[in-house]
XYZ file of N, CA and C in Angstrom:
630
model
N 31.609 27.515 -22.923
C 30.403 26.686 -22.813
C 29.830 26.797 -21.400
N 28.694 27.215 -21.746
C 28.092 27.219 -20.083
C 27.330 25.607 -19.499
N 27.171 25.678 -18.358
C 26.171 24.859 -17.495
C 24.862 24.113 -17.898
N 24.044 24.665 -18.748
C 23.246 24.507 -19.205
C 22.891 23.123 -19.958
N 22.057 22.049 -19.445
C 21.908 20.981 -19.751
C 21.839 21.254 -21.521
N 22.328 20.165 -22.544
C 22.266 19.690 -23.803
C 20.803 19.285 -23.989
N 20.512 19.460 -25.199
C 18.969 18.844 -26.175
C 19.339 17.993 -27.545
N 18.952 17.279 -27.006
C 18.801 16.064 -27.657
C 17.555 15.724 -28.710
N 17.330 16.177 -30.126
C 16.517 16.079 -30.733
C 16.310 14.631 -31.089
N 15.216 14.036 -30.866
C 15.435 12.463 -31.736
C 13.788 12.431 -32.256
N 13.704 11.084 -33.202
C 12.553 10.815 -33.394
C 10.773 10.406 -31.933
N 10.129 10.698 -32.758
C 9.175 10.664 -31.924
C 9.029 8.758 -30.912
N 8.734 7.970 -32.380
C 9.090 6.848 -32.087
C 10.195 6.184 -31.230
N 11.142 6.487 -31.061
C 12.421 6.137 -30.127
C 12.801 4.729 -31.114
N 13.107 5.122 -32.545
C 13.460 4.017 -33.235
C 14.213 3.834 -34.448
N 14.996 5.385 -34.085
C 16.953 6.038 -35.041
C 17.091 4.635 -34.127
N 18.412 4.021 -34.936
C 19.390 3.748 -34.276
C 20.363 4.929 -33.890
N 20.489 5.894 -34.743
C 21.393 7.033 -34.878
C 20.968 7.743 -33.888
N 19.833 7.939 -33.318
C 19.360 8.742 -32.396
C 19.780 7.953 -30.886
N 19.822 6.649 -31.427
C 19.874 5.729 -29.859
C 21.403 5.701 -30.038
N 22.379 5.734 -30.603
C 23.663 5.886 -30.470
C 24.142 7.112 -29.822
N 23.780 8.377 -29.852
C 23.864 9.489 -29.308
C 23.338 9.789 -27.672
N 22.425 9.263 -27.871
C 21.476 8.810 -26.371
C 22.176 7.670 -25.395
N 22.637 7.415 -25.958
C 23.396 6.137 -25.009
C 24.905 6.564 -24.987
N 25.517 7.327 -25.763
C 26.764 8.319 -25.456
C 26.767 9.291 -24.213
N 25.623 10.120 -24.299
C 25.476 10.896 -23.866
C 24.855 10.185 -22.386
N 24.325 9.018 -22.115
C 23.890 8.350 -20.928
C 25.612 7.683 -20.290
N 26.118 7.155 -20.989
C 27.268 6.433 -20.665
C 28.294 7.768 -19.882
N 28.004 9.217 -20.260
C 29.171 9.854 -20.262
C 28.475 10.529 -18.432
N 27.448 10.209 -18.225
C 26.809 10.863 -17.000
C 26.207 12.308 -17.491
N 25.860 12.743 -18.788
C 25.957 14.154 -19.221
C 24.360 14.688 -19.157
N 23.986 15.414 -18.071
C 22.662 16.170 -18.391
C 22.203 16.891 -19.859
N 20.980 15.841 -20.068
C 20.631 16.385 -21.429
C 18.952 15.905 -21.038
N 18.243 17.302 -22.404
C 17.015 16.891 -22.203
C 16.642 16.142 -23.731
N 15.402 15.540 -23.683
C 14.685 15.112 -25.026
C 13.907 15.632 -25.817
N 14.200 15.825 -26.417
C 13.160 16.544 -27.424
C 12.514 15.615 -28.451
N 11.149 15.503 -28.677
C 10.900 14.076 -29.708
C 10.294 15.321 -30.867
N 10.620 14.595 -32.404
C 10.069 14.564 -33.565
C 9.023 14.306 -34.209
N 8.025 14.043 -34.623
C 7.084 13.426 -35.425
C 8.023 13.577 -36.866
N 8.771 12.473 -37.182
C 8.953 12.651 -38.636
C 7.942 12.207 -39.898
N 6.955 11.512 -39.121
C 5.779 11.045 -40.052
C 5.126 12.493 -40.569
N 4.986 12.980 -39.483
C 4.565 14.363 -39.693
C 5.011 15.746 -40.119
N 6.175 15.208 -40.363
C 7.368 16.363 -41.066
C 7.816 17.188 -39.940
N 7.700 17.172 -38.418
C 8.069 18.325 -37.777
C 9.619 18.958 -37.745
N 10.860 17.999 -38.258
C 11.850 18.582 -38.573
C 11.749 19.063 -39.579
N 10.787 19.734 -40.423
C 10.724 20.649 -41.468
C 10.027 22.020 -41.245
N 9.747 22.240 -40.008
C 9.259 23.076 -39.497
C 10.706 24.230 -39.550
N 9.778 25.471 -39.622
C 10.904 26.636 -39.258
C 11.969 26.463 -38.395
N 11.347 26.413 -37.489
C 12.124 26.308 -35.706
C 13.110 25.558 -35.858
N 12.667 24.337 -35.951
C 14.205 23.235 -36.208
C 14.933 23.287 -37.471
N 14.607 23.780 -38.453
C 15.242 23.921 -39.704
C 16.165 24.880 -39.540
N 15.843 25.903 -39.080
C 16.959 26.853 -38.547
C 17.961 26.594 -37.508
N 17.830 25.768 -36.791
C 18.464 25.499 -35.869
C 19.536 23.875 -36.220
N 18.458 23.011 -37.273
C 19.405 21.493 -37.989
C 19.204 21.891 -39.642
N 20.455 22.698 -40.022
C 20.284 23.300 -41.704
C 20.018 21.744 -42.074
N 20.013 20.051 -42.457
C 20.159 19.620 -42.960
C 18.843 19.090 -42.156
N 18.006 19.121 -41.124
C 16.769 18.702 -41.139
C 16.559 17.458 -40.467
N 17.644 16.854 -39.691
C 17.539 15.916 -39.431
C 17.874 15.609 -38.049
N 17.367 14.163 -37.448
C 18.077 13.535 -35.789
C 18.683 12.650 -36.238
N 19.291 12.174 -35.433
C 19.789 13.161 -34.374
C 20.298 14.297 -34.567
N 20.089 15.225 -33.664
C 20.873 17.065 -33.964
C 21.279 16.850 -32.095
N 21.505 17.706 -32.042
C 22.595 18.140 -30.678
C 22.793 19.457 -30.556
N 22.028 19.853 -29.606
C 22.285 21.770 -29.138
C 22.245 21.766 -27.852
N 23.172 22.871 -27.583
C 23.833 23.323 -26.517
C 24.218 25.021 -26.565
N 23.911 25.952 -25.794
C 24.063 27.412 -26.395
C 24.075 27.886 -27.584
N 23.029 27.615 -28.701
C 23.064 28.164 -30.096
C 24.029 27.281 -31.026
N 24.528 26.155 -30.514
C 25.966 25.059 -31.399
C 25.024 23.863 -31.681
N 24.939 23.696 -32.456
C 23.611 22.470 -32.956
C 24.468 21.677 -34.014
N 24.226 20.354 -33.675
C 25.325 19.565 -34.665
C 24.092 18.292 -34.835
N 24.558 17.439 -36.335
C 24.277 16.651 -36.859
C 24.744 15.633 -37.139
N 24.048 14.129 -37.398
C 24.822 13.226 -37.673
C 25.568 12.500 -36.545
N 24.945 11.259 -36.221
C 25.350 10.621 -35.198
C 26.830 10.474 -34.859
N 27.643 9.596 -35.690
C 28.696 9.492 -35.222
C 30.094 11.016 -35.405
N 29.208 11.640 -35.905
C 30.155 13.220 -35.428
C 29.415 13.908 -34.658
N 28.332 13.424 -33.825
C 28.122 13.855 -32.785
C 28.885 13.054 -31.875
N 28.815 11.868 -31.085
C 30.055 11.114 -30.522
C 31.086 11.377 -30.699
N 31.700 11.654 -31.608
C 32.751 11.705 -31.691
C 33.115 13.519 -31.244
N 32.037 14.080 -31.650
C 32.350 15.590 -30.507
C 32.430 15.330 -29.153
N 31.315 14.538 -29.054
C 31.210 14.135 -26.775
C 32.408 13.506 -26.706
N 32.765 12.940 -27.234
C 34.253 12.221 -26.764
C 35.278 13.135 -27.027
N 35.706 13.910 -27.576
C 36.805 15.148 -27.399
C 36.479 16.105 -26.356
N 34.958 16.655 -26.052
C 34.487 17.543 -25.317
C 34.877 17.291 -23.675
N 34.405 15.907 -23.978
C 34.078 15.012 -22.245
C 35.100 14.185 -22.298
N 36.042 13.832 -22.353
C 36.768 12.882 -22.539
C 37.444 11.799 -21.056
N 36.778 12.245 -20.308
C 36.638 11.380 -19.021
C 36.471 10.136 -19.123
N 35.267 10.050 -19.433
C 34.597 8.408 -19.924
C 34.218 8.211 -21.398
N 35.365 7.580 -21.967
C 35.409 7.355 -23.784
C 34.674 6.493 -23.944
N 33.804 6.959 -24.594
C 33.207 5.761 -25.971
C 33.841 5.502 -26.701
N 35.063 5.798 -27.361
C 35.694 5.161 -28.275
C 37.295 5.027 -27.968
N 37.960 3.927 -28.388
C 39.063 3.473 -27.640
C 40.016 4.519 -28.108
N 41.114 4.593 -27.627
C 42.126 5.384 -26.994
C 43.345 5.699 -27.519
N 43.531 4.291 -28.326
C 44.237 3.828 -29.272
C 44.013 4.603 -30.570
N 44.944 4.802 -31.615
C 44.573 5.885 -32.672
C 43.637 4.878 -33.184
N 44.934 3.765 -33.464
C 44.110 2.569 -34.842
C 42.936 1.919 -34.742
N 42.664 1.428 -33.076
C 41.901 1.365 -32.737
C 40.698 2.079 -32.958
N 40.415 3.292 -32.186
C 39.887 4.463 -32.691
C 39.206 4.591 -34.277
N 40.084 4.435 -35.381
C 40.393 4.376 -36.383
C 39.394 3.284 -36.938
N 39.190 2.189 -36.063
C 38.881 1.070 -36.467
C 37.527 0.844 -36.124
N 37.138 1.460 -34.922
C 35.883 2.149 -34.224
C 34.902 2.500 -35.324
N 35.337 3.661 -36.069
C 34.790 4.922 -37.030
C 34.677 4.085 -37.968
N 35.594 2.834 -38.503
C 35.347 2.494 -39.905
C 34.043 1.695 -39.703
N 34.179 0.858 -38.426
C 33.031 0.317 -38.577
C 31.671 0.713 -38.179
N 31.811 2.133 -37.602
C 30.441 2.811 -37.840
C 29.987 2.941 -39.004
N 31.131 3.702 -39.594
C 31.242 4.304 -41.134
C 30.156 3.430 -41.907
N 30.648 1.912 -42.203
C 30.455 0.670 -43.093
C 28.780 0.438 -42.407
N 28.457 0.668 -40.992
C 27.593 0.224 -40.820
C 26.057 0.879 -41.042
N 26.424 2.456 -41.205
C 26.147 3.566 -41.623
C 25.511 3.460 -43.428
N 26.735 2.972 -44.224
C 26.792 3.545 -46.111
C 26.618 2.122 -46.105
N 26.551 0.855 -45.732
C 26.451 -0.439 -46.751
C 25.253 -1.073 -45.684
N 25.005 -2.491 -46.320
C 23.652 -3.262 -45.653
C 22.882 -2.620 -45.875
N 22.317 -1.893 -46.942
C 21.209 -1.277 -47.174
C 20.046 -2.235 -47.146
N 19.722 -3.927 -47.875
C 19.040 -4.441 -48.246
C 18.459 -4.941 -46.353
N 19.415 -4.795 -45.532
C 19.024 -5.049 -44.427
C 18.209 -4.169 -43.747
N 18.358 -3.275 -43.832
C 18.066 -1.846 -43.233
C 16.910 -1.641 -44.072
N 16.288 -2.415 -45.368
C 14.414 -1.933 -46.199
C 14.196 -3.484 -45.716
N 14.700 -4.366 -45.068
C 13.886 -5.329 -45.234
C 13.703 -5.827 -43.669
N 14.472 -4.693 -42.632
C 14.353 -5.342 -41.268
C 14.418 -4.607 -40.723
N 13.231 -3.668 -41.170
C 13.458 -2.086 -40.158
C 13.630 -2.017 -38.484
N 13.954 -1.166 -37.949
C 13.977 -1.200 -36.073
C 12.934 -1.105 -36.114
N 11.865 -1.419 -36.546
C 10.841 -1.649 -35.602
C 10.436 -3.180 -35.650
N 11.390 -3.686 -36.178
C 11.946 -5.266 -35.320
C 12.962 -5.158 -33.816
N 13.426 -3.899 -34.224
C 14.411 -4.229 -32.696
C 13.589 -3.802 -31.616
N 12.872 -2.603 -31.479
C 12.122 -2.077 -30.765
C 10.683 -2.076 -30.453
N 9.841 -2.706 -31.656
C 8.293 -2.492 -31.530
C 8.139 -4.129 -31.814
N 9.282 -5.015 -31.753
C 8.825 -6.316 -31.827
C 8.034 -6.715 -33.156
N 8.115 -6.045 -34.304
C 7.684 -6.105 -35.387
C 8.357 -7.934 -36.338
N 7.780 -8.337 -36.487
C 8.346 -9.516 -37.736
C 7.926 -9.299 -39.553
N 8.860 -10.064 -39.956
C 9.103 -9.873 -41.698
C 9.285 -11.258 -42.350
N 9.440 -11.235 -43.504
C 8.832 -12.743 -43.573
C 10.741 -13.163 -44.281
N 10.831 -14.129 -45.103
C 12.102 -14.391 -45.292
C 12.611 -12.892 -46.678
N 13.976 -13.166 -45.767
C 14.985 -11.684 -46.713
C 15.039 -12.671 -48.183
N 15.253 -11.069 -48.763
C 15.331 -11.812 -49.927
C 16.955 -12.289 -50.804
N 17.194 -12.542 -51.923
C 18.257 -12.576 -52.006
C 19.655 -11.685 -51.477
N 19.228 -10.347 -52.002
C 20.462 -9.355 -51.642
C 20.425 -9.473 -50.413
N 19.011 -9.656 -49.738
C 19.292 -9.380 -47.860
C 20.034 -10.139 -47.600
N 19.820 -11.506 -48.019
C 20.186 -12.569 -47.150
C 22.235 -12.338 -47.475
N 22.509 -11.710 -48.961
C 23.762 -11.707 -49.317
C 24.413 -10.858 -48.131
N 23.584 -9.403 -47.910
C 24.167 -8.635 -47.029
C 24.003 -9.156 -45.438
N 23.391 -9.972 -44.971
C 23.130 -10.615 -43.710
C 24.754 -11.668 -43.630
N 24.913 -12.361 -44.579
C 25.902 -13.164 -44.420
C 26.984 -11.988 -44.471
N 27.075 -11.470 -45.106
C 28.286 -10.261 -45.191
C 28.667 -9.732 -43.922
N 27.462 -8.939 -42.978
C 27.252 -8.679 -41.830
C 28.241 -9.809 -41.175
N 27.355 -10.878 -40.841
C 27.930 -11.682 -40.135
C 29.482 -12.134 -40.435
N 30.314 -12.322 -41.469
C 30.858 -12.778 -41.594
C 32.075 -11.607 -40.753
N 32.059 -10.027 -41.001
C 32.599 -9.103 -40.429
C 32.678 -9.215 -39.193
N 31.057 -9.531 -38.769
C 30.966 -9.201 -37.087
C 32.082 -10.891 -36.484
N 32.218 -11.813 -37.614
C 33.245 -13.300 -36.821
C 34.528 -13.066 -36.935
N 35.005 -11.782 -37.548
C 36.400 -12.222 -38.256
C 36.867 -10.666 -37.077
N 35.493 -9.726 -36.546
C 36.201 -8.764 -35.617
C 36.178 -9.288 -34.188
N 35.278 -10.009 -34.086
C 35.103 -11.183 -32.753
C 35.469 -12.971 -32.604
N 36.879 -12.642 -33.324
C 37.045 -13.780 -33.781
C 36.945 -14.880 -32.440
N 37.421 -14.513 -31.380
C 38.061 -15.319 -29.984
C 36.461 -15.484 -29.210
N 35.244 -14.279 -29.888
C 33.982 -14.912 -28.873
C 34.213 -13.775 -28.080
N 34.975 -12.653 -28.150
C 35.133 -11.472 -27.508
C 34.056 -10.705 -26.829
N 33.672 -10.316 -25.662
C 32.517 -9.478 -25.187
C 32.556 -8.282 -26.020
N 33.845 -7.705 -26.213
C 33.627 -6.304 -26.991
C 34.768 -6.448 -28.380
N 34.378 -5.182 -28.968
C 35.172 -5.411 -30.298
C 36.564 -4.872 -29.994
N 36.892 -4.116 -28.854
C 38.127 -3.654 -28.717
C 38.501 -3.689 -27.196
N 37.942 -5.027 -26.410
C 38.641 -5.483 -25.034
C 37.805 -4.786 -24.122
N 37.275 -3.349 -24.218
C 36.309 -2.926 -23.826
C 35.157 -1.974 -24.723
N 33.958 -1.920 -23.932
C 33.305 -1.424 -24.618
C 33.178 -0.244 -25.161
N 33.109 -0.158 -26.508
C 32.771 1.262 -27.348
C 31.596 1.768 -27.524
N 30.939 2.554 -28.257
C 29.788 3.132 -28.812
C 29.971 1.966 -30.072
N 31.065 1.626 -30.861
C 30.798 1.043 -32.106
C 29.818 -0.475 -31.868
N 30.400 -1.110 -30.623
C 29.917 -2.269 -29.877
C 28.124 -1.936 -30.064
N 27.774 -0.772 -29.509
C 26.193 -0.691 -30.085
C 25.867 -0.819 -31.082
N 26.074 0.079 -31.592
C 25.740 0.320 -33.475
C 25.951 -1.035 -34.256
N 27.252 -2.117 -33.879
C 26.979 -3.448 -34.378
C 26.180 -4.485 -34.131
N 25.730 -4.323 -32.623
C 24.504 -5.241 -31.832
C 23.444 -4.715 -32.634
N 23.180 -3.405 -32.726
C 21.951 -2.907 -33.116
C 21.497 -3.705 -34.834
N 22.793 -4.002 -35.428
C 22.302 -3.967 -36.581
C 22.247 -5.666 -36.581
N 22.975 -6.189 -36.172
C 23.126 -8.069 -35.903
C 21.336 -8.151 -35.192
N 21.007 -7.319 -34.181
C 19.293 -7.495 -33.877
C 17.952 -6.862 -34.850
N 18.603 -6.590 -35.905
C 17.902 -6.640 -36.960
C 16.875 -8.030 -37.342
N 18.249 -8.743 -37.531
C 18.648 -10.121 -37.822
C 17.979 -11.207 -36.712
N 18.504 -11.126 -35.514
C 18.328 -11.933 -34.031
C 16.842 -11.969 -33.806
N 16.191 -10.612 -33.706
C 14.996 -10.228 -33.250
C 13.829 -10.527 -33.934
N 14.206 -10.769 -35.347
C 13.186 -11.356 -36.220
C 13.289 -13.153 -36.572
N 13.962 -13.554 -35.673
C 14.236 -14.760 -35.924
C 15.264 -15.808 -36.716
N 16.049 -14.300 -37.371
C 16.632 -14.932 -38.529
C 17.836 -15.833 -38.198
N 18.466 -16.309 -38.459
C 19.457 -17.265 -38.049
C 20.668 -16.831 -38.142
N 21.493 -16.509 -36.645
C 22.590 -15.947 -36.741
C 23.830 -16.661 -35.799
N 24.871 -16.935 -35.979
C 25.324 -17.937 -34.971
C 25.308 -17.936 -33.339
N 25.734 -18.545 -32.717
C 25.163 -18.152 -31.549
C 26.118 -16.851 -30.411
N 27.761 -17.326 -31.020
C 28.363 -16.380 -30.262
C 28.023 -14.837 -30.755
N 27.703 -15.109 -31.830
C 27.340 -13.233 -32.255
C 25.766 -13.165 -31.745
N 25.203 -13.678 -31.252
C 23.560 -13.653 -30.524
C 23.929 -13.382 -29.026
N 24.891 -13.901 -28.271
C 25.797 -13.424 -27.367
C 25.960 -12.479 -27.294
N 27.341 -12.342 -27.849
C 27.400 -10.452 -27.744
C 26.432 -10.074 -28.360
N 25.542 -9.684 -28.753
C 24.567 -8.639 -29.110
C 23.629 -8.748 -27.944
N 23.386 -9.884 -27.097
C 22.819 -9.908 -25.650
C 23.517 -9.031 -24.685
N 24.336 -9.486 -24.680
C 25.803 -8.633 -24.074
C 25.370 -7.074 -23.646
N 25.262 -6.145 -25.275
C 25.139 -5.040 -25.272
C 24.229 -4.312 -25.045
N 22.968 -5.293 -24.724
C 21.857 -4.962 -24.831
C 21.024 -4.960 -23.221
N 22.333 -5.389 -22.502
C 21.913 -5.180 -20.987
C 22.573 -4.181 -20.131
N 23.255 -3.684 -21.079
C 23.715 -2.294 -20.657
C 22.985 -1.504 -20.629
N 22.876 -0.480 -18.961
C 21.858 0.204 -18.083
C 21.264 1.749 -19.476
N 22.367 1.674 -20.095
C 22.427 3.107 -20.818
C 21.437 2.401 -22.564
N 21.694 1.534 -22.403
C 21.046 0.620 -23.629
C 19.834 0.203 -23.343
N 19.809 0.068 -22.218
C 17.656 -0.261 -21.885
C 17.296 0.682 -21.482
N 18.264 2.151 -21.321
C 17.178 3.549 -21.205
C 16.577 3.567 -22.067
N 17.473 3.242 -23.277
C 16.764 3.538 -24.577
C 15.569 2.636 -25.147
N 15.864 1.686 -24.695
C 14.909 0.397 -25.139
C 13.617 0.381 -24.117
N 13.356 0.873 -23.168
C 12.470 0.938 -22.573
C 11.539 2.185 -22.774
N 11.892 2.888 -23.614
C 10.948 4.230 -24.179
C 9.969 3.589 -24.167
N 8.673 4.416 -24.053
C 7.440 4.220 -24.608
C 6.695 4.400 -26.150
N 6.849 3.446 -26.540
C 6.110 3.754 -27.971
C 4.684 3.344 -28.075
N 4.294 3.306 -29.459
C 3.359 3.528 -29.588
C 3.078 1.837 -29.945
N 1.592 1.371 -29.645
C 1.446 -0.118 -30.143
C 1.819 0.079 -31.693
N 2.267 -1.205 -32.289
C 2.114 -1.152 -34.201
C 0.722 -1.460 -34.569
């Protein structure tokens, strides 16, 4: 592997969480990388150029000398074997273990949260009016996970901070940012994570008014 700063494909908007999980890996680790933005409104990851380069078409992607990878948390989880200086993810197997599941879960379930409280409540300050049943089922669900892994009021989910610690703030400010009612120690930590220097790179992008 040579010298050569990393590219960082993300959306145009600055409003993946998946894209801001990678971006804030890659900020946390000190790692020169450049940006590359998307128009996905506009289909530009369907363009030749990047299609050849992300077979599955999507950001976050990750290239570095002709090695282009997909999919947020197996991108992290490459920077953390690659770079392993400064871990995003704890150290511990089970731990570790425990990291991934709850990307995993946060990733494949809460769907009703994720059509009814898009990031552009977390980021463009957008509001929605009340969730509806399933939301509100998967909102309590959410929450009830994020009390029983922070049971003590914990700053982080594993004593110190992970990448997973984002990806769960991110999705609890789904919730927070639109007003919805969430208890207060989990409004806490999700404050918590959200004043991290590598977490308001991301949050301070420039977008576009809604």
């Amino acid at each position: 592997m040579t010298n050569l700063p990393m590219r960082l494909y993300v959306d145009a908007l600055f409003t993946s969480p998946y894209a801001m999980s990678v971006f804030v890996t890659l900020q946390e680790k000190g790692l020169p990388f450049e940006v590359r933005t998307l128009d996905l409104d506009a289909l530009e990851q369907q363009a030749p150029a990047f299609a050849g380069l992300s077979v599955t078409q999507r950001v976050p992607t990750l290239e570095q000398d002709g090695f282009a990878l997909s999919e947020s948390s197996a991108i992290t989880e490459y920077l953390d074997e690659m770079f392993p200086d400064v871990p995003v993810y704890p150290t511990q197997p089970r731990l570790r273990a425990r990291a991934r599941q709850i990307q995993a879960w946060l990733r494949s379930d809460l769907l009703p949260i994720r059509q009814e409280r898009s990031t552009l409540v977390v980021f463009c300050g957008a509001k929605y009016g009340p969730l509806s049943t399933q939301a509100q089922a998967a909102a309590d669900k959410l929450i009830a996970a994020a009390q029983c892994w922070l049971a003590a009021g914990d700053d982080y989910l594993f004593g110190q901070w992970s990448i997973a610690d984002l990806d769960l703030a991110v999705m609890l400010n789904r919730l927070i940012l639109n007003g919805d009612p969430v208890p207060a120690p989990l409004v806490a930590y999700a404050q918590r994570q959200w004043q991290r220097p590598s977490v308001q790179a991301w949050v301070s992008q420039a977008r576009p008014a809604l």
